[in-house]
GROMACS .gro file of C-alpha atoms in nm:
model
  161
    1UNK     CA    1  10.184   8.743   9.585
    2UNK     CA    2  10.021   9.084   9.456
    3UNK     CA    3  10.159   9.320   9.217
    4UNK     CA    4  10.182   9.641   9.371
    5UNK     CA    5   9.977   9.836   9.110
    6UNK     CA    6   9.685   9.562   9.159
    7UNK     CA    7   9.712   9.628   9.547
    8UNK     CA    8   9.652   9.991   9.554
    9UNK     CA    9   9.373   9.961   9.273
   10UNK     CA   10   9.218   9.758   9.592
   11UNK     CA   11   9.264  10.013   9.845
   12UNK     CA   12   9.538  10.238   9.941
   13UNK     CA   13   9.781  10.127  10.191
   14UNK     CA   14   9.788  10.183  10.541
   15UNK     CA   15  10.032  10.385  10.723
   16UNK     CA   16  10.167  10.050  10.844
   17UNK     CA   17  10.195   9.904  10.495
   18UNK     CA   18  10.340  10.224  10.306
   19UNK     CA   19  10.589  10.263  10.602
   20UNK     CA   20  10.703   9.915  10.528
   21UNK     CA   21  10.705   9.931  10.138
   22UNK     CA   22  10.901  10.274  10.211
   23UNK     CA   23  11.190  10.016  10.425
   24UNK     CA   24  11.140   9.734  10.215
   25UNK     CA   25  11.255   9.900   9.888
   26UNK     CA   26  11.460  10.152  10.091
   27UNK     CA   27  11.665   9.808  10.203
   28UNK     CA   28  11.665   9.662   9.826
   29UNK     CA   29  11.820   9.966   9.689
   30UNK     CA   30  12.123   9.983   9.947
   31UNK     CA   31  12.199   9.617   9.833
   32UNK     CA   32  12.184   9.776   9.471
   33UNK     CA   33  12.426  10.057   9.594
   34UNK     CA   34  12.641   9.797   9.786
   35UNK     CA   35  12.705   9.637   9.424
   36UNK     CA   36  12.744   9.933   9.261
   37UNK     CA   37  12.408   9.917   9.073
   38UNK     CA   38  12.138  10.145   9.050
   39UNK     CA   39  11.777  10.203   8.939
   40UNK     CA   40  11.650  10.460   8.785
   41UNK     CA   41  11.276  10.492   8.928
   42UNK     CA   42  10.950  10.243   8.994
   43UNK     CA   43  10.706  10.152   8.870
   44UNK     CA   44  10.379  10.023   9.017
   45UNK     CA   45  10.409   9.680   8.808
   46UNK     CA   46  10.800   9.675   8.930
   47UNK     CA   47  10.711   9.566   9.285
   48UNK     CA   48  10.501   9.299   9.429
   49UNK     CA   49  10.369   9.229   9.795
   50UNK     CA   50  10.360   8.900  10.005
   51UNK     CA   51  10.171   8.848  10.268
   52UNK     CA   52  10.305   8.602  10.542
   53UNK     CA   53  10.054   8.711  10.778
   54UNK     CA   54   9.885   9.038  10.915
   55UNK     CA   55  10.198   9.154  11.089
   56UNK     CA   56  10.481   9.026  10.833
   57UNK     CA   57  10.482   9.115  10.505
   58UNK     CA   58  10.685   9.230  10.267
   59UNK     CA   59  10.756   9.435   9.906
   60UNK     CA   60  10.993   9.320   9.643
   61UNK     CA   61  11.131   9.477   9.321
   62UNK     CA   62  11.099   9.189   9.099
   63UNK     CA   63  11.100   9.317   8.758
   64UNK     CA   64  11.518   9.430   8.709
   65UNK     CA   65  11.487   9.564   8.338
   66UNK     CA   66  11.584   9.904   8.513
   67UNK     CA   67  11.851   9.816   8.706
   68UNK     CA   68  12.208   9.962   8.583
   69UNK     CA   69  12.579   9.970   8.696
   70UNK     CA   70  12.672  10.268   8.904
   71UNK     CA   71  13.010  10.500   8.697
   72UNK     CA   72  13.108  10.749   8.877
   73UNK     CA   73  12.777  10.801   9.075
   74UNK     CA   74  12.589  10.812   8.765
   75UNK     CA   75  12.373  10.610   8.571
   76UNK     CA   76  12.398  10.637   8.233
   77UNK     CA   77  12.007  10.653   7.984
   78UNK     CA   78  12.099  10.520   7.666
   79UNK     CA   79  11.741  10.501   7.529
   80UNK     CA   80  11.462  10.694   7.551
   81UNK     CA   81  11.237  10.634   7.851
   82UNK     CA   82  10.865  10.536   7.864
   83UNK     CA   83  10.590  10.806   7.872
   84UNK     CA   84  10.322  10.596   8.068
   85UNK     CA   85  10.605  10.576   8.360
   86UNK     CA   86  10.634  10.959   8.453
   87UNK     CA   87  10.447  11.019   8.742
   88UNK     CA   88  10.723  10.846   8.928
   89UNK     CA   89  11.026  10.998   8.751
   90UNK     CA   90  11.218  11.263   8.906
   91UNK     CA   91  11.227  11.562   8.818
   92UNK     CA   92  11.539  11.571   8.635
   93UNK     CA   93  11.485  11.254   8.474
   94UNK     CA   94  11.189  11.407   8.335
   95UNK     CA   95  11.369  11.716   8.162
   96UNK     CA   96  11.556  11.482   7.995
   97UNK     CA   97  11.530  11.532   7.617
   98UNK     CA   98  11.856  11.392   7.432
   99UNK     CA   99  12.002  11.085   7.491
  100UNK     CA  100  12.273  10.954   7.605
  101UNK     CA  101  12.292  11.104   7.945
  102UNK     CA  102  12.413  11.022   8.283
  103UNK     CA  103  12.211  11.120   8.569
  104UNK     CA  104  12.287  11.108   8.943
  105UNK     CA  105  12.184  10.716   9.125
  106UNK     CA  106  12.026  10.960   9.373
  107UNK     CA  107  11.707  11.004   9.114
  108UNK     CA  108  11.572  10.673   9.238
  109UNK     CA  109  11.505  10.862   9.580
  110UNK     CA  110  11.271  11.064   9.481
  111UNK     CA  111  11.127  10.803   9.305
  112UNK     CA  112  11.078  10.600   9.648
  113UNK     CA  113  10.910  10.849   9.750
  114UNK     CA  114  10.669  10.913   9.530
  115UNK     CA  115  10.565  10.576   9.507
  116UNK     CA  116  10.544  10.568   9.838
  117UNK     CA  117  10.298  10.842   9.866
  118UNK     CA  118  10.141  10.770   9.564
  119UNK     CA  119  10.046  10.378   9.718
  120UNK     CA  120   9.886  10.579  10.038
  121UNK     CA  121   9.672  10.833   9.848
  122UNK     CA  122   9.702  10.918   9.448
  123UNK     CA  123   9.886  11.146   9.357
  124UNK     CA  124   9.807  11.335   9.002
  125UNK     CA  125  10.079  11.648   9.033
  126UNK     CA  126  10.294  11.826   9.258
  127UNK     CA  127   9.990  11.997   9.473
  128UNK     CA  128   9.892  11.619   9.566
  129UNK     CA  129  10.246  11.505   9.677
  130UNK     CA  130  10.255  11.865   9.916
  131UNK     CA  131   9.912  11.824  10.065
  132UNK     CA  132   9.973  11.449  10.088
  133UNK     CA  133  10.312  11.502  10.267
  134UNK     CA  134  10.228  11.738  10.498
  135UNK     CA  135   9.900  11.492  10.633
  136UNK     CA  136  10.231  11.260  10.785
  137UNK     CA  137  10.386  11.522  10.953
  138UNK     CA  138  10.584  11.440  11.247
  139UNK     CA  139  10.633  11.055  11.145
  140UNK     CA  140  10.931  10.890  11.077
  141UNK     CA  141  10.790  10.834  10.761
  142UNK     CA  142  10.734  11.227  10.665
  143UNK     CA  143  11.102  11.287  10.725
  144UNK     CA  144  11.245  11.005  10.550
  145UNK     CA  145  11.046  11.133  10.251
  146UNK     CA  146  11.106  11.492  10.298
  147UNK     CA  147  11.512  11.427  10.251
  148UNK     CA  148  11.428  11.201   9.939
  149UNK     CA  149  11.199  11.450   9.793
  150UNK     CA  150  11.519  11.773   9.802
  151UNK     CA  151  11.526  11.935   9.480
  152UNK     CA  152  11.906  11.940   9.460
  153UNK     CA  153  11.939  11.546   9.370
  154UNK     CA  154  12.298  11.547   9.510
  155UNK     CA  155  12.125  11.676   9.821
  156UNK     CA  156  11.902  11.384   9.823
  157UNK     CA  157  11.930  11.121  10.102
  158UNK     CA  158  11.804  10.793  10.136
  159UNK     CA  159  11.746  10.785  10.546
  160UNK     CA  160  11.498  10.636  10.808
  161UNK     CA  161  11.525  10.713  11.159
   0.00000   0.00000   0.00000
């Protein structure tokens, strides 16, 4: 068992890998939605890989502190969040400036996402993630991101074909 953030430090992730941290966590946060729970976005230190053997393996979110119940599609921020943690917020949970607020369960898409990308090649700022993006085009991968990564969040989807 690796922690993702220790895995990437390594060497990025394959296609392969990425693709299956992408399902992986894509499959862990339906079972959150199926509960009525939500998460607001990832960190590197949330998720750790195991390694059965070179063609089974698999990413879990193991660390839950960010885990909340679902109210009317929203997830309400009580506290303020962590600094360190923003290059895989959304970008509405990063305008955030007064708390309480409630923000859509949909912000933890784009959050996939950019972890996603981020574990393949790292990403700094927004001119990373479109370069980045655009070098998977035509993979199942690229469009799963693309509808995670809509600006509208209640245009977001979280889809893999």
């Amino acid at each position: 068992i690796v922690g993702l953030n220790d895995l990437v430090k390594e060497k990025p992730l394959s296609y392969r890998k990425a693709n299956a941290l992408f399902q992986c966590l894509f499959l862990q946060i339906q079972d959150l939605l199926n509960h009525n729970l939500g998460i607001l976005y990832f960190s590197l230190n949330d998720i750790f890989f195991i390694e059965i053997s070179d063609d089974e393996f698999y990413f879990l979110l193991l660390k839950t502190d960010k885990i909340k119940e679902i109210k009317d599609n929203h997830l309400e921020i009580s506290e303020t969040l962590p600094k360190k943690s923003n290059l895989f917020f959304s970008p509405k949970l990063k305008s955030l400036k007064s708390f309480p607020k409630k923000i859509s369960f949909k912000t933890i898409y784009y959050s996939l996402a950019l972890i996603t990308l981020h574990s393949m090649k790292k990403i700094t700022n927004k001119l990373d993630i479109e370069n980045h993006i655009e070098s998977l085009q035509e993979t199942p991968l690229y469009w799963a991101l693309q509808r995670c990564l809509v600006k509208d969040i209640e245009n977001r989807t979280l889809l893999y074909i």
